XYZ file of C-alpha atoms in Angstrom:
447
model
C -5.270 -51.803 -70.303
C -4.215 -54.599 -67.939
C -2.611 -54.232 -64.480
C 0.468 -56.120 -65.771
C 1.469 -53.564 -68.265
C 4.739 -51.628 -67.757
C 5.562 -52.996 -64.226
C 9.411 -52.577 -64.543
C 11.088 -49.094 -64.205
C 12.770 -47.324 -67.074
C 16.576 -46.867 -67.414
C 19.287 -47.895 -64.814
C 16.658 -48.487 -62.011
C 16.236 -52.176 -61.183
C 13.281 -53.806 -60.261
C 13.251 -54.687 -56.350
C 11.347 -57.475 -54.811
C 9.460 -54.775 -52.797
C 8.143 -53.138 -55.991
C 7.013 -56.610 -57.327
C 5.341 -57.291 -54.124
C 3.439 -54.137 -54.011
C 2.207 -54.809 -57.544
C 1.302 -58.367 -56.662
C -0.746 -57.216 -53.689
C -2.497 -54.296 -55.645
C -3.449 -56.825 -58.356
C -4.841 -59.291 -55.758
C -6.839 -56.379 -53.908
C -8.411 -55.401 -57.148
C -9.606 -58.835 -57.792
C -11.493 -58.885 -54.512
C -13.025 -55.462 -55.224
C -14.286 -56.473 -58.660
C -18.007 -55.529 -58.947
C -18.274 -53.814 -55.445
C -18.358 -50.084 -54.644
C -15.852 -50.375 -51.781
C -12.586 -48.428 -51.519
C -13.666 -45.103 -53.160
C -12.185 -42.760 -50.423
C -12.195 -39.108 -51.035
C -8.604 -38.016 -52.037
C -8.142 -34.992 -49.756
C -9.421 -36.723 -46.598
C -7.275 -39.708 -47.314
C -4.274 -37.302 -47.536
C -5.104 -35.686 -44.473
C -5.172 -39.222 -42.720
C -2.009 -40.111 -44.141
C -0.422 -36.770 -43.139
C -1.286 -37.957 -39.475
C 0.027 -41.367 -40.103
C 3.071 -40.545 -41.977
C 5.384 -41.665 -39.149
C 4.106 -45.157 -39.646
C 5.135 -45.129 -43.156
C 8.220 -43.562 -42.643
C 7.330 -40.384 -44.785
C 8.567 -36.890 -44.365
C 6.161 -33.762 -44.763
C 7.938 -32.925 -48.040
C 7.161 -36.424 -49.377
C 3.435 -35.817 -48.486
C 3.730 -32.510 -50.277
C 4.876 -34.487 -53.419
C 1.898 -36.828 -52.984
C -0.514 -33.755 -52.782
C 0.820 -32.653 -55.955
C 0.343 -36.000 -57.617
C -3.321 -36.063 -56.273
C -3.936 -32.654 -57.737
C -3.439 -34.039 -61.140
C -6.343 -36.408 -60.853
C -9.389 -34.600 -61.791
C -11.896 -36.837 -59.785
C -12.617 -36.218 -55.975
C -12.935 -39.874 -55.295
C -10.204 -42.550 -55.872
C -11.320 -45.812 -57.423
C -9.027 -48.480 -56.196
C -10.672 -51.218 -58.396
C -8.889 -49.659 -61.455
C -5.482 -48.242 -62.171
C -5.518 -44.403 -61.413
C -2.565 -42.882 -63.469
C -1.477 -39.472 -63.532
C 1.314 -38.378 -65.835
C 2.771 -34.741 -64.841
C 5.999 -33.706 -66.246
C 8.805 -32.710 -63.883
C 8.304 -28.992 -64.570
C 4.669 -29.149 -63.459
C 5.459 -31.205 -60.444
C 7.906 -28.677 -59.525
C 5.441 -25.819 -59.880
C 2.877 -27.579 -57.637
C 5.280 -28.231 -54.891
C 6.220 -24.635 -54.853
C 9.581 -24.900 -56.719
C 10.991 -28.106 -55.516
C 14.061 -29.218 -57.483
C 13.901 -32.266 -59.781
C 16.415 -34.025 -57.776
C 14.457 -33.708 -54.712
C 11.041 -34.649 -56.258
C 12.647 -37.846 -57.649
C 13.868 -38.775 -54.274
C 10.437 -38.154 -52.709
C 8.851 -40.080 -55.486
C 11.130 -43.104 -54.778
C 10.093 -42.796 -51.208
C 6.288 -43.199 -52.008
C 7.105 -46.087 -54.257
C 9.117 -47.793 -51.775
C 6.189 -47.381 -49.132
C 3.905 -49.091 -51.571
C 1.521 -46.112 -51.734
C 2.173 -45.492 -55.564
C 3.359 -47.520 -58.530
C 5.630 -46.421 -61.334
C 4.102 -47.027 -64.851
C 7.195 -46.015 -67.082
C 6.959 -45.809 -70.841
C 9.379 -47.096 -73.370
C 11.350 -44.079 -73.290
C 10.799 -43.101 -69.687
C 8.478 -40.107 -70.383
C 5.082 -39.604 -68.894
C 2.056 -39.474 -71.176
C -1.340 -40.966 -72.093
C -2.277 -42.515 -75.311
C -5.903 -42.112 -76.362
C -8.290 -44.065 -78.488
C -10.376 -42.791 -81.626
C -13.167 -41.843 -79.260
C -10.759 -39.694 -76.937
C -10.620 -42.189 -74.043
C -7.269 -43.001 -72.513
C -6.110 -46.396 -73.643
C -2.602 -46.350 -72.184
C -1.294 -44.001 -69.516
C 2.455 -43.785 -68.322
C 3.265 -42.122 -64.983
C 2.374 -42.959 -61.486
C -0.502 -45.309 -60.378
C -2.434 -43.809 -57.371
C -4.802 -46.847 -57.037
C -2.598 -48.514 -54.052
C -3.226 -45.271 -52.042
C -6.887 -46.051 -52.141
C -6.573 -49.759 -51.537
C -4.722 -49.196 -48.301
C -7.404 -46.713 -46.888
C -8.246 -48.986 -44.088
C -4.621 -49.404 -42.988
C -3.883 -45.694 -43.379
C -6.836 -44.975 -41.020
C -5.888 -47.242 -38.444
C -2.380 -45.779 -38.359
C -3.918 -42.206 -38.356
C -6.203 -43.146 -35.234
C -3.336 -44.664 -33.445
C -1.285 -41.338 -34.117
C -4.141 -39.290 -32.868
C -4.436 -41.243 -29.651
C -0.564 -40.906 -29.057
C -0.729 -37.275 -29.591
C -3.512 -37.038 -27.046
C -1.639 -39.043 -24.557
C 1.418 -37.020 -25.058
C -0.440 -33.842 -24.643
C -2.086 -34.948 -21.544
C 1.204 -36.189 -20.009
C 2.865 -32.939 -20.809
C 0.017 -30.952 -19.278
C 0.390 -33.012 -16.032
C 4.001 -32.400 -15.954
C 3.448 -28.692 -16.231
C 0.980 -28.526 -13.506
C 2.924 -30.665 -11.162
C 6.113 -28.337 -11.773
C 3.907 -25.361 -11.073
C 2.221 -26.678 -7.971
C 5.384 -28.120 -6.434
C 7.306 -24.774 -7.013
C 4.707 -22.537 -5.505
C 4.096 -24.660 -2.603
C 7.850 -24.858 -1.866
C 8.124 -21.158 -2.386
C 5.100 -20.639 -0.048
C 6.776 -22.791 2.767
C 9.878 -20.852 2.395
C 8.303 -17.359 2.273
C 6.146 -18.189 5.293
C 9.058 -19.598 7.109
C 7.378 -22.889 7.846
C 9.242 -25.809 9.176
C 10.090 -28.475 6.578
C 12.939 -29.649 4.595
C 12.378 -27.337 1.711
C 15.872 -27.341 0.551
C 15.885 -30.900 -0.142
C 12.422 -30.723 -1.889
C 13.864 -27.667 -4.074
C 16.834 -29.710 -5.179
C 14.623 -32.587 -6.021
C 12.389 -30.186 -8.062
C 15.398 -28.759 -9.811
C 16.547 -32.228 -11.019
C 13.016 -32.856 -12.421
C 12.665 -29.367 -14.009
C 13.584 -28.190 -17.410
C 11.921 -28.027 -20.838
C 9.711 -30.925 -21.721
C 10.704 -31.761 -25.399
C 8.093 -32.869 -27.878
C 10.335 -35.567 -29.217
C 10.653 -37.354 -25.905
C 9.163 -40.887 -25.952
C 5.797 -41.247 -24.148
C 7.317 -43.619 -21.536
C 10.165 -41.211 -20.565
C 7.622 -38.411 -20.019
C 5.524 -40.809 -17.739
C 8.597 -41.569 -15.649
C 9.083 -37.831 -15.161
C 5.342 -37.174 -14.346
C 5.230 -40.171 -11.751
C 8.272 -38.683 -10.163
C 6.855 -35.271 -9.993
C 3.394 -36.619 -8.564
C 5.494 -38.246 -5.722
C 7.365 -35.204 -5.005
C 4.126 -33.186 -5.204
C 2.676 -35.505 -2.536
C 5.566 -35.037 -0.123
C 5.548 -31.261 -0.487
C 1.982 -30.883 0.071
C 1.954 -33.086 3.136
C 5.089 -31.115 4.493
C 3.190 -27.836 4.057
C -0.390 -29.111 5.374
C 1.584 -30.637 8.406
C 2.664 -27.081 9.518
C -0.941 -25.476 9.271
C -2.647 -24.850 12.434
C -6.319 -25.556 13.194
C -7.106 -21.803 12.509
C -5.341 -21.806 9.250
C -7.125 -25.019 8.079
C -10.535 -23.601 8.959
C -11.733 -20.726 6.633
C -15.171 -20.178 7.915
C -16.456 -16.699 9.015
C -17.378 -18.066 12.379
C -13.699 -18.992 13.116
C -12.220 -15.773 11.859
C -14.696 -13.069 12.904
C -12.253 -10.309 12.161
C -11.240 -11.692 8.648
C -10.977 -8.903 6.226
C -12.521 -9.520 2.777
C -10.699 -7.299 0.348
C -12.637 -7.095 -2.914
C -10.886 -4.358 -4.441
C -7.051 -4.427 -4.297
C -6.394 -2.020 -7.159
C -5.825 1.116 -4.842
C -3.843 4.173 -5.679
C -1.003 2.800 -3.679
C -0.972 -0.559 -5.287
C -0.918 0.690 -8.623
C 1.466 3.320 -8.074
C 3.782 0.630 -6.727
C 3.367 -1.673 -9.343
C 4.156 1.009 -11.979
C 7.386 1.940 -10.026
C 8.273 -1.749 -10.124
C 7.778 -2.147 -13.901
C 9.848 0.892 -14.515
C 12.651 -0.515 -12.461
C 12.409 -4.159 -13.882
C 11.981 -3.089 -17.580
C 15.787 -3.231 -18.606
C 16.195 -6.563 -16.792
C 13.080 -8.198 -18.548
C 14.157 -6.740 -21.909
C 17.633 -8.404 -21.511
C 16.052 -11.746 -20.621
C 13.845 -11.520 -23.690
C 16.854 -10.998 -25.908
C 18.869 -13.796 -24.286
C 16.338 -16.459 -24.769
C 13.838 -15.311 -27.692
C 12.596 -18.817 -28.235
C 11.079 -19.396 -24.808
C 7.337 -19.622 -24.573
C 5.292 -17.926 -21.951
C 4.817 -21.113 -20.003
C 8.559 -21.969 -19.749
C 9.341 -18.170 -19.030
C 6.953 -18.172 -15.981
C 8.318 -21.501 -14.640
C 11.827 -20.036 -14.983
C 10.808 -17.022 -12.998
C 9.259 -19.273 -10.366
C 12.415 -21.099 -10.061
C 14.362 -18.092 -9.606
C 12.188 -16.687 -7.101
C 12.350 -20.045 -5.140
C 16.109 -20.179 -5.276
C 16.045 -16.615 -3.835
C 13.952 -17.798 -1.171
C 16.310 -20.592 -0.215
C 19.246 -18.120 -0.302
C 17.251 -15.881 2.089
C 16.362 -18.703 4.330
C 20.346 -19.919 4.463
C 21.209 -16.172 5.306
C 18.640 -15.896 8.077
C 19.966 -19.211 9.600
C 23.521 -17.914 9.457
C 22.609 -14.707 11.250
C 20.615 -16.492 13.928
C 22.924 -19.503 14.438
C 24.218 -18.085 17.703
C 20.894 -16.956 19.085
C 19.409 -18.521 21.977
C 16.414 -20.748 21.209
C 13.200 -18.950 21.685
C 14.875 -15.561 21.592
C 15.616 -12.983 18.952
C 18.894 -12.162 17.511
C 20.628 -8.933 18.197
C 19.853 -7.614 14.687
C 16.263 -8.179 15.277
C 16.202 -6.657 18.798
C 17.684 -3.347 17.698
C 14.573 -2.722 15.397
C 12.318 -2.563 18.490
C 12.027 1.241 19.084
C 8.953 0.725 21.659
C 7.762 -1.743 24.162
C 5.510 -4.776 23.195
C 2.997 -3.703 25.783
C 2.392 -0.363 24.165
C 1.770 -2.105 20.793
C -0.642 -4.580 22.145
C -2.452 -1.898 23.969
C -2.713 0.162 20.876
C -3.393 -2.880 18.549
C -5.480 -5.305 20.626
C -7.121 -6.972 17.761
C -4.062 -8.973 16.832
C -4.322 -11.057 19.983
C -7.427 -12.607 18.595
C -5.246 -14.336 15.928
C -2.431 -15.490 18.133
C -2.177 -19.272 18.531
C -1.933 -19.034 22.349
C -0.995 -15.496 23.456
C 1.717 -12.718 22.456
C 4.107 -13.021 25.047
C 7.012 -11.780 23.100
C 8.112 -10.244 19.747
C 8.407 -13.769 18.223
C 4.810 -14.499 18.940
C 4.009 -11.077 17.473
C 6.033 -11.802 14.367
C 4.335 -15.247 13.853
C 0.770 -13.792 14.396
C 1.526 -10.794 11.881
C 2.614 -13.507 9.266
C -0.816 -15.102 9.695
C -2.762 -11.812 9.638
C -1.087 -10.369 6.598
C -2.427 -13.474 4.474
C -6.050 -12.807 5.666
C -5.729 -9.037 4.900
C -4.757 -10.136 1.237
C -1.176 -8.878 1.467
C 1.054 -10.680 -0.934
C 4.134 -12.550 0.167
C 6.216 -10.289 -1.944
C 4.860 -7.156 -0.248
C 5.444 -8.665 3.200
C 8.987 -9.851 2.221
C 9.870 -6.364 1.159
C 8.415 -4.682 4.269
C 10.450 -7.102 6.194
C 13.667 -6.363 4.373
C 13.116 -2.554 4.623
C 11.646 -1.941 8.147
C 12.896 -4.962 10.015
C 10.827 -7.972 11.122
C 9.533 -6.342 14.375
C 8.523 -2.977 12.801
C 6.964 -4.776 9.835
C 4.889 -6.828 12.297
C 3.888 -3.751 14.191
C 2.699 -2.230 11.104
C 0.538 -5.184 10.192
C -1.019 -5.098 13.567
C -1.698 -1.229 12.986
C -3.147 -1.840 9.629
C -5.452 -4.622 11.140
C -6.827 -1.947 13.540
C -7.758 0.245 10.794
C -8.596 -2.480 8.269
C -12.184 -1.128 7.852
C -10.893 2.166 6.672
C -7.993 0.927 4.449
C -9.206 0.069 1.016
C -6.209 -1.845 0.121
C -4.128 -3.361 2.807
C -1.305 -4.590 0.481
C -1.204 -1.183 -1.334
C -1.035 0.675 1.780
C 1.847 -1.642 3.067
C 3.756 -0.976 -0.130
C 3.337 2.716 0.302
C 4.571 2.606 3.750
C 7.606 0.521 2.780
C 8.387 3.044 -0.029
C 8.461 5.730 2.666
C 10.578 3.487 5.055
C 13.156 3.113 2.174
C 13.753 6.865 2.170
C 13.615 7.294 6.071
C 10.271 8.990 6.254
C 8.397 6.102 8.192
C 8.630 5.123 11.847
C 6.127 2.925 13.923
C 6.451 5.045 17.091
C 4.129 7.868 15.849
C 1.834 5.114 14.288
C 1.389 3.471 17.752
C 1.158 6.817 19.517
C -1.706 7.831 17.061
C -3.517 4.730 17.665
C -3.423 5.161 21.376
C -4.729 8.775 20.942
C -7.358 7.618 18.566
C -5.552 9.154 15.514
C -5.041 7.721 12.120
C -2.399 5.160 10.738
């Protein structure tokens, strides 16, 4: 059998210059391989490489499935590119091995493989696929599809597959960096807002919202790199703004600097668990509705959306507070804050002297107490959410007095965060007041 036998297609299909070029290249490649053992790739490994490199050959996944079916009709494991490798399955058998693909669809994908130069048609006089055997049973002539071009292009396929793997790794790396930048910037802005630190957090939040959103897998790598670089710049600005607001005491985390630092190793107290359970029961319908509204969201995107919602709520709270205190004299508290002070500051400091150790200078007024309490709550391991809820329920001054009282009894309280949540629950139903707490501390009672 010669390489030049049956090179034109059967029926109304015409011979294109691309078909003839592929056949000529195949013939020349075979001449170079004559008498050597090169180009004998394992067919399934080669198919895997081609699957990874299919974009370079403009092949779809279904076209690869048709090629897989063709390879399954070749009994040997290794493909020999030095001789024609012709398989001759019927359309019915091809349909079975492609899980019921229609004949018209199979023909379309076969044409794509021929056009890509990965197989060559060997059509019989009547267009049917079969093999003619000699007296000894060996195949003299076979009509069907020649798979030898696939073996002859193994080096090219491997190069494209390696390039595709490199591109996939690069995309995965950039996507991961984008996700981390989004998370870090969002949480830093949220921390700045929740701790009421100075900074243009609203502008940073607007810039983050512009750069947020789903990272599509089909975006070009260069587009994702532009987004990653913009997020990296924003992250640098946000972190610098946050660090500029930290005091020397906050920057130093050594035990010698904070002798009264409370290391809370067990935060799963009865109060914390009870509060979490009540919050889950309250939030269950809302969570279910969100899941039904966007069933396709993955966990990472859902978490990022929750962080963005939380940050927007911080911005709203900050705007409301600025509106409430706009007419207040600088350095003084508004009327809404003063009315929550139900006992003198001196009585609080006398009952809770330890909080003075954490003040930047001294505690001369209620504002100093509030700022010091915000610092102490983080060292006690109280979460920003628990602190904000206490402030909303009790008022800023009463919440600060409560923190000072908890600090005094920190050695006896297993979970300061859970304890504050329990006191907040009592305050919501009108069963908590700081007056008896301070009186109890002055009289060596319990909080």
